[in-house]
């Protein structure tokens, strides 16, 4: 009998995957954690039944959330990843030669442990000596730091469950405070088609905290709505001012999605997405 996994969306649509095998299924203190092997997308991590990452398309999300902000910083040494327990963002951050330390602040230790065991191509760099894993509330961790990080990456779940606490003004005020003066950040910011209200909400919050906010986009086939956004935010410099082209040129020899042409293109947003990035936010 064929076994299909269905992710349902509150707006009454769903995405389906034919399953080969369930590899891991446990309820943690925070959420249901599943890792399944699927016919087309390979192994995937689901939290509370929502797809977080898959072996086949994870490179798009992880390269986008990390390289765009990392290359906008002249010399990123101290990096914080909030969420991101699957390790994909950390793996990409470690490709930058200036990085001395990456803190991974993930609330759910079960996510880290299960990904290390069942998703080694994604989580395989979590044992790197530059990685400092802090299992706990990322919001509380950020609150304890001032003028400390060069780059902060918010690799959260959707704004429900444990991820909800990462979508409010107080949290981003603390992100601002935890960044050094030339610090930059990027946050996963949902889909302009499937999560239009959330996009407007996050853009308003960030614009109230940071002088520079630049959303950018790519397509993630396994996420609801497929077209996805991240928001770059900085204290002093736009995302395309002073890109570290030497590092970018080295990086693009190995990346699967990132290259310098893509880098310039991702800030071009379609009109329906631009309309969400106003005070009122006008969903299509
Ligand atoms: N709807 C899925 C949103 C997931 C965003 N975070 C993914 C984590 C991958 N490291």
Short mmCIF file of C-alpha atoms in Angstrom, two decimals, residues 45-228:
data_model
loop_
_atom_site.label_atom_id
_atom_site.label_comp_id
_atom_site.label_asym_id
_atom_site.label_seq_id
_atom_site.Cartn_x
_atom_site.Cartn_y
_atom_site.Cartn_z
CA UNK A 45 12.59 16.70 9.09
CA UNK A 46 9.07 17.60 10.20
CA UNK A 47 8.18 19.53 13.35
CA UNK A 48 4.55 19.27 14.40
CA UNK A 49 3.82 17.82 10.95
CA UNK A 50 5.35 20.78 9.04
CA UNK A 51 8.29 20.23 6.69
CA UNK A 52 11.41 21.99 7.97
CA UNK A 53 14.03 20.66 5.61
CA UNK A 54 14.58 17.92 3.03
CA UNK A 55 17.75 16.36 1.67
CA UNK A 56 16.86 17.33 -1.89
CA UNK A 57 16.05 21.05 -1.60
CA UNK A 58 17.62 22.16 1.72
CA UNK A 59 20.54 23.83 -0.07
CA UNK A 60 18.30 26.62 -1.36
CA UNK A 61 17.05 27.68 2.06
CA UNK A 62 20.35 27.25 3.90
CA UNK A 63 22.49 29.01 1.30
CA UNK A 64 20.06 31.91 1.14
CA UNK A 65 19.65 32.49 4.86
CA UNK A 66 23.40 32.44 5.43
CA UNK A 67 25.46 33.70 2.46
CA UNK A 68 23.44 36.85 1.68
CA UNK A 69 23.95 38.39 5.16
CA UNK A 70 27.38 36.85 5.78
CA UNK A 71 28.77 38.42 2.60
CA UNK A 72 27.34 41.81 3.50
CA UNK A 73 29.58 41.90 6.58
CA UNK A 74 33.25 42.83 5.99
CA UNK A 75 34.67 40.32 8.48
CA UNK A 76 32.11 38.09 10.23
CA UNK A 77 33.79 36.36 13.16
CA UNK A 78 31.09 35.84 15.78
CA UNK A 79 27.85 34.42 14.42
CA UNK A 80 24.64 33.40 16.18
CA UNK A 81 22.05 31.06 14.66
CA UNK A 82 18.74 31.02 16.52
CA UNK A 83 16.69 27.86 15.84
CA UNK A 84 18.27 25.91 13.00
CA UNK A 85 18.75 22.72 15.03
CA UNK A 86 19.05 20.69 11.83
CA UNK A 87 22.50 22.26 11.37
CA UNK A 88 22.13 23.33 7.72
CA UNK A 89 22.61 27.03 8.40
CA UNK A 90 25.63 26.36 10.62
CA UNK A 91 27.15 24.22 7.86
CA UNK A 92 26.92 27.14 5.41
CA UNK A 93 28.18 29.75 7.91
CA UNK A 94 31.30 27.65 8.51
CA UNK A 95 32.23 28.01 4.83
CA UNK A 96 33.19 31.64 5.54
CA UNK A 97 36.91 31.75 6.34
CA UNK A 98 36.68 34.63 8.86
CA UNK A 99 34.31 32.75 11.20
CA UNK A 100 35.78 32.04 14.63
CA UNK A 101 32.67 30.92 16.51
CA UNK A 102 29.10 30.00 15.60
CA UNK A 103 26.64 29.73 18.46
CA UNK A 104 23.62 27.56 17.71
CA UNK A 105 20.80 28.48 20.11
CA UNK A 106 18.15 25.80 19.56
CA UNK A 107 15.34 25.22 22.02
CA UNK A 108 14.86 21.54 21.28
CA UNK A 109 17.76 19.16 21.90
CA UNK A 110 15.81 16.32 20.29
CA UNK A 111 15.91 18.15 16.94
CA UNK A 112 19.70 18.40 17.11
CA UNK A 113 20.20 14.78 18.18
CA UNK A 114 17.81 13.29 15.63
CA UNK A 115 19.25 15.34 12.75
CA UNK A 116 22.80 14.38 13.69
CA UNK A 117 21.77 10.74 13.51
CA UNK A 118 19.45 10.69 10.49
CA UNK A 119 20.39 13.77 8.43
CA UNK A 120 24.21 13.74 8.45
CA UNK A 121 24.52 15.62 5.15
CA UNK A 122 22.75 18.57 6.80
CA UNK A 123 23.84 18.31 10.44
CA UNK A 124 27.32 16.91 9.79
CA UNK A 125 29.24 20.07 10.70
CA UNK A 126 27.71 20.47 14.17
CA UNK A 127 30.77 18.78 15.67
CA UNK A 128 33.13 21.42 14.24
CA UNK A 129 35.23 22.97 17.06
CA UNK A 130 34.03 26.46 16.09
CA UNK A 131 30.41 25.47 16.88
CA UNK A 132 29.03 26.21 20.34
CA UNK A 133 25.67 24.47 20.82
CA UNK A 134 23.39 26.09 23.38
CA UNK A 135 20.20 24.11 23.94
CA UNK A 136 17.66 26.57 25.28
CA UNK A 137 15.47 29.53 24.48
CA UNK A 138 17.17 31.61 21.78
CA UNK A 139 15.21 34.70 22.81
CA UNK A 140 16.56 34.46 26.37
CA UNK A 141 20.09 33.81 25.03
CA UNK A 142 20.00 36.94 22.89
CA UNK A 143 18.74 39.03 25.80
CA UNK A 144 21.94 38.22 27.69
CA UNK A 145 24.20 39.69 24.96
CA UNK A 146 25.04 43.29 24.04
CA UNK A 147 27.25 44.47 21.18
CA UNK A 148 28.53 40.93 20.71
CA UNK A 149 27.69 39.33 17.35
CA UNK A 150 28.67 40.28 13.80
CA UNK A 151 25.86 38.29 12.22
CA UNK A 152 22.64 36.88 13.69
CA UNK A 153 20.51 34.46 11.66
CA UNK A 154 16.96 33.63 12.73
CA UNK A 155 16.32 30.16 11.35
CA UNK A 156 12.95 29.64 12.99
CA UNK A 157 9.94 27.46 12.44
CA UNK A 158 6.67 29.09 11.39
CA UNK A 159 5.24 31.53 13.95
CA UNK A 160 3.35 28.85 15.88
CA UNK A 161 4.50 26.62 18.75
CA UNK A 162 8.04 27.29 20.02
CA UNK A 163 8.76 29.56 17.01
CA UNK A 164 6.10 32.09 18.01
CA UNK A 165 8.36 33.85 20.50
CA UNK A 166 10.71 34.83 17.65
CA UNK A 167 8.15 37.01 15.84
CA UNK A 168 7.74 40.07 18.07
CA UNK A 169 9.22 43.55 18.55
CA UNK A 170 10.91 42.87 21.91
CA UNK A 171 12.81 39.95 20.37
CA UNK A 172 14.11 42.07 17.47
CA UNK A 173 15.05 44.93 19.80
CA UNK A 174 17.23 42.41 21.61
CA UNK A 175 18.68 41.20 18.29
CA UNK A 176 19.59 44.83 17.50
CA UNK A 177 21.24 45.21 20.91
CA UNK A 178 23.16 41.93 20.59
CA UNK A 179 24.68 42.99 17.25
CA UNK A 180 27.85 45.04 16.98
CA UNK A 181 27.63 48.45 15.28
CA UNK A 182 28.29 47.06 11.81
CA UNK A 183 26.27 43.91 12.54
CA UNK A 184 23.75 42.40 10.15
CA UNK A 185 20.95 39.91 10.51
CA UNK A 186 18.60 37.81 8.41
CA UNK A 187 15.39 36.08 9.41
CA UNK A 188 13.38 33.44 7.62
CA UNK A 189 10.19 35.34 6.82
CA UNK A 190 7.62 32.92 5.42
CA UNK A 191 5.85 32.89 2.07
CA UNK A 192 4.29 36.03 0.58
CA UNK A 193 1.55 33.91 -0.95
CA UNK A 194 0.79 31.43 1.83
CA UNK A 195 1.67 33.54 4.89
CA UNK A 196 0.97 37.06 3.63
CA UNK A 197 -0.18 38.45 7.01
CA UNK A 198 2.92 37.10 8.73
CA UNK A 199 5.16 38.74 6.10
CA UNK A 200 3.57 42.16 6.66
CA UNK A 201 3.71 41.69 10.43
CA UNK A 202 7.42 40.82 10.44
CA UNK A 203 8.33 43.59 8.02
CA UNK A 204 6.59 46.16 10.24
CA UNK A 205 8.38 44.87 13.33
CA UNK A 206 11.81 44.91 11.69
CA UNK A 207 11.28 48.33 10.13
CA UNK A 208 10.46 49.70 13.57
CA UNK A 209 13.77 48.41 14.95
CA UNK A 210 16.37 48.56 12.14
CA UNK A 211 17.12 51.52 9.83
CA UNK A 212 17.79 49.13 6.94
CA UNK A 213 15.44 46.26 6.09
CA UNK A 214 15.66 44.49 2.73
CA UNK A 215 13.53 41.42 2.03
CA UNK A 216 14.78 38.90 -0.50
CA UNK A 217 13.30 35.83 -2.14
CA UNK A 218 13.91 32.34 -3.52
CA UNK A 219 11.73 29.32 -4.28
CA UNK A 220 11.58 26.40 -1.84
CA UNK A 221 9.60 23.60 -3.52
CA UNK A 222 8.67 21.82 -0.27
CA UNK A 223 7.39 24.87 1.66
CA UNK A 224 3.77 26.04 1.46
CA UNK A 225 3.45 28.69 -1.21
CA UNK A 226 6.92 27.79 -2.58
CA UNK A 227 8.02 31.40 -2.99
CA UNK A 228 9.83 32.22 0.24
#
